[in-house]
XYZ file of C-alpha atoms in Angstrom:
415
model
C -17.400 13.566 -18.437
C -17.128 16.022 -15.689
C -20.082 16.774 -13.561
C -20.755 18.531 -9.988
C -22.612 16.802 -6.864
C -25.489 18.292 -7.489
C -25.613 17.397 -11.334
C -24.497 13.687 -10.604
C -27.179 13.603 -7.508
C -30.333 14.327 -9.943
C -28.768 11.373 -12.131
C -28.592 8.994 -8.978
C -30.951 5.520 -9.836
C -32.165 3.803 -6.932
C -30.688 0.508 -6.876
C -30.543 -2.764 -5.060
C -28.078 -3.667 -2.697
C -25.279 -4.855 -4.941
C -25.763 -3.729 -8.300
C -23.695 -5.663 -11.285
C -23.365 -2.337 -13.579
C -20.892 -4.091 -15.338
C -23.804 -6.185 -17.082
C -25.474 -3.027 -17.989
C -25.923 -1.718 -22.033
C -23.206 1.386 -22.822
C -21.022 0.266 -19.657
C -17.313 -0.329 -20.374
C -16.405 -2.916 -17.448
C -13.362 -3.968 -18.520
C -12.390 -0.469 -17.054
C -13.914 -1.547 -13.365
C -11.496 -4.587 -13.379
C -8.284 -2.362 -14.167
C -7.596 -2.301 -10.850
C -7.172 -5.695 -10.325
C -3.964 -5.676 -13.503
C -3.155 -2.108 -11.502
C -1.743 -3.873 -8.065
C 1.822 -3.153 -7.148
C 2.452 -6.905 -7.436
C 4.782 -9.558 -5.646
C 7.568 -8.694 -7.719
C 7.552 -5.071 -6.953
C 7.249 -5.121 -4.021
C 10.193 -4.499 -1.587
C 11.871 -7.531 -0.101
C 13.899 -8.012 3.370
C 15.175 -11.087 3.774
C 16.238 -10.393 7.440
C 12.765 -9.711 9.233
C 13.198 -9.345 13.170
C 10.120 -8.782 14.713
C 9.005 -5.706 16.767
C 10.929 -5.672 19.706
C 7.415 -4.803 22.297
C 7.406 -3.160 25.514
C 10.155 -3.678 28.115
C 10.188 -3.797 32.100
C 12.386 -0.323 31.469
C 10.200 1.549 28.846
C 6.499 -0.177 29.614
C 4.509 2.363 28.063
C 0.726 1.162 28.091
C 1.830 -2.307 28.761
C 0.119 -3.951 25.963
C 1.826 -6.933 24.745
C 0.534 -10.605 22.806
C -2.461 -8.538 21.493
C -4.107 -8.419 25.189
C -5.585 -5.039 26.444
C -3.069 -2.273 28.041
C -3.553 0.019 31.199
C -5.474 2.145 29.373
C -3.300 5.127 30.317
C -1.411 7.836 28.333
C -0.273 10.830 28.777
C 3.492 9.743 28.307
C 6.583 10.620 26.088
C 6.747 8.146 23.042
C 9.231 7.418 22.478
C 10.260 7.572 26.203
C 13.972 9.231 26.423
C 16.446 6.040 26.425
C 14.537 3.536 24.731
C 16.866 3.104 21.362
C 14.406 0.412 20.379
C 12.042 2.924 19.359
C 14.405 5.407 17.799
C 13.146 6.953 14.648
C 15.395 5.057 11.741
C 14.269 5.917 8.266
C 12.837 3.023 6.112
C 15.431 1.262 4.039
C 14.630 0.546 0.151
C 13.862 -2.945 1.369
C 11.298 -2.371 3.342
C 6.981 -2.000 3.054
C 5.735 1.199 3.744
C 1.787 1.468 2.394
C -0.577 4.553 2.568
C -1.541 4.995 6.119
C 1.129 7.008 7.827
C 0.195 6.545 11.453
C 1.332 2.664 10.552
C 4.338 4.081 8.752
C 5.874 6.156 11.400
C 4.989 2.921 13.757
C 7.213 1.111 11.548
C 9.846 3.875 11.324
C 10.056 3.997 15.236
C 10.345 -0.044 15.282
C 6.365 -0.018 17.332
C 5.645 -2.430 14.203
C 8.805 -4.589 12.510
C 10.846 -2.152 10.471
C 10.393 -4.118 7.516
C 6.701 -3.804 7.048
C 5.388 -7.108 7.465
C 3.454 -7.137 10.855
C 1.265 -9.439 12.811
C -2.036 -9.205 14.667
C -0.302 -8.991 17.908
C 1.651 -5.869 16.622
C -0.741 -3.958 15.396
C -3.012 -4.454 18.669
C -0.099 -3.953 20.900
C 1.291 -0.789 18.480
C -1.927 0.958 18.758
C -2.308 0.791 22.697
C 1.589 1.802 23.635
C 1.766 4.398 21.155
C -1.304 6.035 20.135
C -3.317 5.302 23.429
C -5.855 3.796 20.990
C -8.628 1.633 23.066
C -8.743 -1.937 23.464
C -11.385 -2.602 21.375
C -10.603 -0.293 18.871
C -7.672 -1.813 18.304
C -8.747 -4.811 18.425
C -11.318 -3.995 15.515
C -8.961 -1.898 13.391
C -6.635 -5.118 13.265
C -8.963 -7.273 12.413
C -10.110 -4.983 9.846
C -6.780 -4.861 8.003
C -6.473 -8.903 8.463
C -10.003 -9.614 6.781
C -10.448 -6.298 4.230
C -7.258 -6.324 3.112
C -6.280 -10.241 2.723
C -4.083 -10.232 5.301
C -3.411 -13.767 6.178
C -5.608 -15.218 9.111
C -3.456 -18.291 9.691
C -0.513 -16.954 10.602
C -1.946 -13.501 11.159
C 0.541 -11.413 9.032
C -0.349 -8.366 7.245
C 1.674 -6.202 4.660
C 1.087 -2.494 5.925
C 1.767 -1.697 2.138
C 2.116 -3.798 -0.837
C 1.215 -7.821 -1.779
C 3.782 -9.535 0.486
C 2.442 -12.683 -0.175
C 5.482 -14.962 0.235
C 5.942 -13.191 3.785
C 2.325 -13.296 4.736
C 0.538 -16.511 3.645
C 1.385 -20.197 5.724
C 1.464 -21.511 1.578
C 2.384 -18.951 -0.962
C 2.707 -21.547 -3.793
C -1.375 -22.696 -3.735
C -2.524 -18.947 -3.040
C -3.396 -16.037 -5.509
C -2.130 -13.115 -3.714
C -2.787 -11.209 -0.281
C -2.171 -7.717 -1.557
C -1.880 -5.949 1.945
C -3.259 -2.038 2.845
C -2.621 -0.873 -0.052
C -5.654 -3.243 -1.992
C -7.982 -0.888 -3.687
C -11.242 -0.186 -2.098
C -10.380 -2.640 1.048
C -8.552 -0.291 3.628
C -7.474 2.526 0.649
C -10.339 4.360 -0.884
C -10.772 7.177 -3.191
C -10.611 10.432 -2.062
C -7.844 9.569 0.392
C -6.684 13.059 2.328
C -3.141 12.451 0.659
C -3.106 9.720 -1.646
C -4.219 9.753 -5.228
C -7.612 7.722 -6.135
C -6.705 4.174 -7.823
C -8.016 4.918 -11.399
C -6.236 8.195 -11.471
C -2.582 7.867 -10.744
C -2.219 4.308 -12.811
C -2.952 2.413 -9.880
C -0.597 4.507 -7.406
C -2.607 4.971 -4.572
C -0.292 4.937 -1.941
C 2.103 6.914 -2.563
C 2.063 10.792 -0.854
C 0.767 13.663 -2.695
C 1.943 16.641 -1.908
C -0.360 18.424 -3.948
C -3.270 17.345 -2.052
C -1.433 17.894 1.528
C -1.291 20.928 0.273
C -4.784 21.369 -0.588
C -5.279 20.018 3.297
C -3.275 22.442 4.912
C -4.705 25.295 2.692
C -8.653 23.792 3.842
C -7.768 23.637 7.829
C -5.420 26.449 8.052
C -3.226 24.184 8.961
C -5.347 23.390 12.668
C -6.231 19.819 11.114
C -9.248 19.472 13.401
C -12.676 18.374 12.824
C -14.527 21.111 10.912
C -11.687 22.295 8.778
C -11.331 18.287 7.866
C -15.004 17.795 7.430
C -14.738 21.032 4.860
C -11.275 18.889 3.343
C -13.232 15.098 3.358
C -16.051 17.067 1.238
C -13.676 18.539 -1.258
C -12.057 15.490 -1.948
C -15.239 14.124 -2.440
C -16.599 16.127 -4.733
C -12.741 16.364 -6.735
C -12.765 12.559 -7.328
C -16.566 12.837 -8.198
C -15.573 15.022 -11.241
C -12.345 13.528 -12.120
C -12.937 10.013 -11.611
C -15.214 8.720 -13.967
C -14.357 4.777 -12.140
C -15.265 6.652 -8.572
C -16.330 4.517 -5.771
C -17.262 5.646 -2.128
C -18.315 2.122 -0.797
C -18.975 1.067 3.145
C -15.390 0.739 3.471
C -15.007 4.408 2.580
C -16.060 5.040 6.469
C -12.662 4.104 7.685
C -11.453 7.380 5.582
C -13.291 9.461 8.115
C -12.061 7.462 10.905
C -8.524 7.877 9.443
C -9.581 11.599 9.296
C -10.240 11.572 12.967
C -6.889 10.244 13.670
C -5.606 13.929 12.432
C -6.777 15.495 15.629
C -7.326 12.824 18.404
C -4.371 10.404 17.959
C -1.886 12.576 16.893
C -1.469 15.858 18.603
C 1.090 16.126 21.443
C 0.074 16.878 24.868
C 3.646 19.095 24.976
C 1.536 21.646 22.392
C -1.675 20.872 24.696
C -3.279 18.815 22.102
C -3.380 20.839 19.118
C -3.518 19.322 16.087
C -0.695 21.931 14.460
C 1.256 21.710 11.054
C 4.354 21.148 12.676
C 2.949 17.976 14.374
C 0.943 16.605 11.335
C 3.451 17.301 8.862
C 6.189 15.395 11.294
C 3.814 12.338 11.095
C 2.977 12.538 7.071
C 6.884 12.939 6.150
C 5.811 16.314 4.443
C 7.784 19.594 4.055
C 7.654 22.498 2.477
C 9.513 23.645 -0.736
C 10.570 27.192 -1.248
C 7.894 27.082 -4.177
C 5.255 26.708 -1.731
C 4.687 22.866 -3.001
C 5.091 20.397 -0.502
C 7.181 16.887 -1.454
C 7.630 13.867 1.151
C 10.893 13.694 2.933
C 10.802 9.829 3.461
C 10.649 10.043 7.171
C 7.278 9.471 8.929
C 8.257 10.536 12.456
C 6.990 11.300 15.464
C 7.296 14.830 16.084
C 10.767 15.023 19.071
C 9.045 15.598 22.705
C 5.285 14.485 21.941
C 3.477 12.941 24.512
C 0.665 10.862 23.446
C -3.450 11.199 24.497
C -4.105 11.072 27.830
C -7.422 8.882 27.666
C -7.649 5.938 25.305
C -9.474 6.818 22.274
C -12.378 3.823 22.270
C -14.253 2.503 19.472
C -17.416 4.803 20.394
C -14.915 7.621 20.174
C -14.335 6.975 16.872
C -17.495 5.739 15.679
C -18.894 8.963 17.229
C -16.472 10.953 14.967
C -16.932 9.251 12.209
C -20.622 10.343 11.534
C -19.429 13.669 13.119
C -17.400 14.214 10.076
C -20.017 12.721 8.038
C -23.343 14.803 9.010
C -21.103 18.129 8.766
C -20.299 17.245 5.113
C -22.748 14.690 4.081
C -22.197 13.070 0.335
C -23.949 9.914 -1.194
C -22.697 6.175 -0.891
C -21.857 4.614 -4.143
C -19.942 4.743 -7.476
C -19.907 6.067 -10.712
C -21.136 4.110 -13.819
C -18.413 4.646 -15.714
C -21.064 5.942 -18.661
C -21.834 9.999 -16.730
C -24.400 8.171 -13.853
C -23.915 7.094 -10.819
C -25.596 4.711 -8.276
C -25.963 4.315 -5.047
C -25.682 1.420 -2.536
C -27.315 -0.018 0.590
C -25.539 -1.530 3.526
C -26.326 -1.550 6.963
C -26.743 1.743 8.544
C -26.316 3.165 4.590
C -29.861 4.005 3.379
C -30.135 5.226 -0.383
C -26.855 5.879 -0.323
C -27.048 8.132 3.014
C -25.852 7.146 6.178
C -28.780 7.639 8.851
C -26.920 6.141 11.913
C -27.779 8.431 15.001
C -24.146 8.977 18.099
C -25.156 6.745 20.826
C -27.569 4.061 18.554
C -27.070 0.536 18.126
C -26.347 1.173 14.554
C -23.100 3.617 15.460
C -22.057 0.927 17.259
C -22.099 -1.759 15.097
C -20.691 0.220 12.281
C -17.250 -0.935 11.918
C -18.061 -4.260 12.982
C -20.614 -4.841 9.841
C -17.279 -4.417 7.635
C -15.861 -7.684 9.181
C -19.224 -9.683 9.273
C -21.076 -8.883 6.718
C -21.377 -9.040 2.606
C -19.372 -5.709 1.839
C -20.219 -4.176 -2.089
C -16.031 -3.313 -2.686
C -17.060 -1.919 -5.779
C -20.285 -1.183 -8.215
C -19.722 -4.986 -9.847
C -18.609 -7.209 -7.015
C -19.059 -8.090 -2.985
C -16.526 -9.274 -0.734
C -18.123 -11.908 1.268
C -16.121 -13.363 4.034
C -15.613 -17.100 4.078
C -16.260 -19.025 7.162
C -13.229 -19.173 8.241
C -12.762 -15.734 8.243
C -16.107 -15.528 10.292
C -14.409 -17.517 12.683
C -11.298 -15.678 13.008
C -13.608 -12.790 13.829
C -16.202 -13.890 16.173
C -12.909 -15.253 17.762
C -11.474 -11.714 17.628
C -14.301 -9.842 18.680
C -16.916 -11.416 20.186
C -18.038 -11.038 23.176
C -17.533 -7.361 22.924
C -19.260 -6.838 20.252
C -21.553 -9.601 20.393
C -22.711 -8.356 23.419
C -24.089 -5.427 21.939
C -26.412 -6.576 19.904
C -24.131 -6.782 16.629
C -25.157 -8.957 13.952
C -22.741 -11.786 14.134
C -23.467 -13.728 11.024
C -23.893 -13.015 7.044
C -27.195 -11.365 6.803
C-alpha cells in the first residue's frame, strides 16, 4: 500500500520503547527477517589473499600526524594527497577487494588512507579520518567505534569490513562465530533512505551498491551546491520516497548517522582550491559518478579525490557534527520508526527521540550525547528486535571513549 507522510502520520500508534510488531494479528514477520537471508554473505564477498596494511603517515608526507589511533595536530588546510607521496596515489579497486556503501571510506581505500583491500582496523579508520578529512579527534574516535560495535566489526582484533561480511578476515576465530557482516549490515551503519543507495527491502537486499538514479535525484534537489538546505530538502524526499515504497521501512536511532553522513557532503569534502564549495565536480569525484549523454548518471568505479583539493582547514569536531545533524533534522523534520508491514506505522523512543521526534536542542547535554547513546545503550535496529551491546563491548567502549565523553555527563551504562 502506498501512502503519503501525512496519511501514514494520522495512522501513527503510540508505542513503547521497543515494540515486537512481529507478534501482532495481520503482521507478516517473516518479511521483517528477510534481511537477515538478504546479506551479501561470506562467500560473496570479495577475497584478497595478500592484505598489506595502510601504509600511515611518513616523516616526508606527515599530513595531520595522526598515527596508532592517537589524536593529530588538529590542522588542515593541506593538499591530500600531498604531490610526491605515491603511497596515496589514487589506484582503482581491484575485483578482489571490499568496497561497502559509504564513499568517503571508499575513496580512503582507493587512495591507500585505509588498506586497499577493504579490511581495516581501528587504528586506520581513526588515523584515516584525521590526515585526510581533518575530521576531529573525538569524532573520529566515535565514528570508529561506531562501525566496530553497530556493525559487528570485531573488537578483539579490531578489524572492520568497510563493505561486506569478511568474517574470516575480521574475527580472532571464524570457525565458532556466526558472521560479522561489516558496513554494509542493514539498519547498523546503512539505513533506508540512503542519499545514493537503494533501501534493503527494495533492491533484494542490495543496499550498497550506487544508484545513479537517486544521485541524480540529489543533484537535481541541490542544484548541484550539495550544501545544507538543498540536502535537508534531498534527506526529506528520500524520506518520504521510502515511506511510500517501502512497505518494510525503518528510520531507527541509527538513521541519525544518515544526516551526519549528509553533513559530510559539504564540510568534509569540499576543496579549499574551489574555496570550500561543495560543487558537482567535487562531489561527483568522491561518489565515482558521471554523467551519461542520456542525462542518467552510472558509477565509474573510481571513488577519488578530486586532483588539487586541499582538505578543511579546522577539524570538524563531534559538536560540529552533532550540531548539523539536528540542523538537517529541524529543517526537514520526519517521525522515528518503521512501518508495520500491514499500511501502519509506529513510532519509537530512544534517548533524545520523543514520540518518534527528536527534541534535542544545539548546545544541550542531549546533542552531545547523541552519538554516544548508539554505542552504550539498547538500540531498537528494527520494529521486532534491539541490539544490546554485551559487556564486553561496553568495555571496549568506555575504553574507547571515556573520559571524553564520560566527562560530559553521558550515560555510560545500559539504561
Amino acid at each position: 500500500m502506498q501512502y503519503s507522510f501525512i496519511a501514514a502520520t494520522l495512522m501513527v500508534r503510540a508505542v513503547t520503547p521497543f515494540p515486537f510488531v512481529a507478534k501482532m494479528p495481520g503482521v507478516d514477520s517473516s518479511l521483517l527477517h528477510r534481511q537477515q537471508q538478504q546479506q551479501q554473505g561470506t562467500s560473496s564477498c570479495p577475497f584478497n589473499a595478500n592484505h598489506v596494511n595502510a601504509p600511515g603517515i611518513s616523516d616526508a608526507y606527515p599530513y595531520n600526524g595522526a598515527k596508532n589511533g592517537l589524536p593529530g595536530k588538529g590542522k588542515g588546510g593541506y593538499q591530500v594527497p600531498a604531490p610526491g607521496d605515491t603511497d596515496h596515489q589514487f589506484i582503482a579497486p581491484k575485483s578482489t577487494d571490499i568496497r561497502g556503501p559509504c564513499p568517503g571510506l571508499n575513496a580512503a581505500a582507493n587512495h591507500n588512507f585505509l588498506a586497499r583491500d577493504g579490511i581495516t582496523t581501528y587504528n586506520e579508520l581513526v588515523d584515516a579520518q584525521q590526515n585526510l578529512y581533518n575530521v576531529g579527534y573525538e569524532l573520529a574516535n566515535l565514528l570508529a567505534v561506531l562501525g566496530l560495535t553497530l556493525t559487528d566489526g570485531d573488537i578483539v582484533t579490531e578489524k572492520l569490513s568497510i563493505g561486506c561480511d569478511a568474517t574470516s578476515r575480521t574475527y580472532f576465530l571464524p570457525a565458532t562465530h556466526g558472521s560479522e557482516p561489516g558496513l554494509n549490515a542493514h539498519n547498523k551503519f546503512e539505513a533506508d533512505t540512503s542519499l545514493t543507495r537503494n533501501d534493503h527491502f527494495l533492491a533484494d537486499g542490495d543496499n550498497y551498491s550506487f544508484n545513479g538514479t537517486l544521485f541524480g535525484m540529489m543533484t537535481e534537489t541541490t542544484s548541484g551546491d550539495y550544501n545544507r538546505d538543498g540536502l535537508a530538502k534531498y534527506r526529506a524526499q528520500r524520506y518520504q520516497q521510502s515511506l511510500k515504497d517501502n512497505p518494510y521501512f525503518y528510520f531507527g536511532p541509527s538513521s541519525l548517522l544518515l544526516f551526519g553522513a549528509a553533513s559530510f557532503l559539504y564540510e568534509l569534502m569540499p576543496s579549499g582550491t574551489k574555496n570550500y564549495t561543495p560543487d558537482y565536480d567535487t562531489i561527483s569525484s568522491f561518489f565515482g559518478a558521471k554523467q551519461d549523454s542520456d542525462g542518467s548518471f552510472f558509477f565509474t568505479g573510481e571513488e577519488r579525490i578530486p586532483d588539487n583539493w586541499t582538505n578543511r582547514v579546522t577539524p570538524y569536531f563531534h559538536t560540529d557534527a552533532t550540531n548539523e545533524i539536528l540542523a538537517l533534522y529541524l529543517q526537514e523534520p520526519v517521525l522515528f520508526g518503521g512501518a508495520t508491514g500491514n499500511g501502519g506505522f509506529d513510532i519509537i523512543n530512544f534517548g533524545s527521540i520523543k514520540n518518534g521526534t527528536l527534541v534535542a536542542t544545539p548546545g544541550s547535554l542531549e546533542a552531545s550525547c547523541l552519538l554516544y547513546q548508539l554505542a552504550t545503550q539498547n538500540v531498537p535496529s528494527s520494529l521486532n528486535s534491539v541490539f544490546t551491546p554485551s559487556v564486553s563491548t561496553l568495555e571496549f567502549v568506555m575504553k574507547k571513549l571515556d573520559p571524553s565523553f564520560g566527562n560530559l555527563g553521558c550515560p555510560t551504562a545500559l539504561a
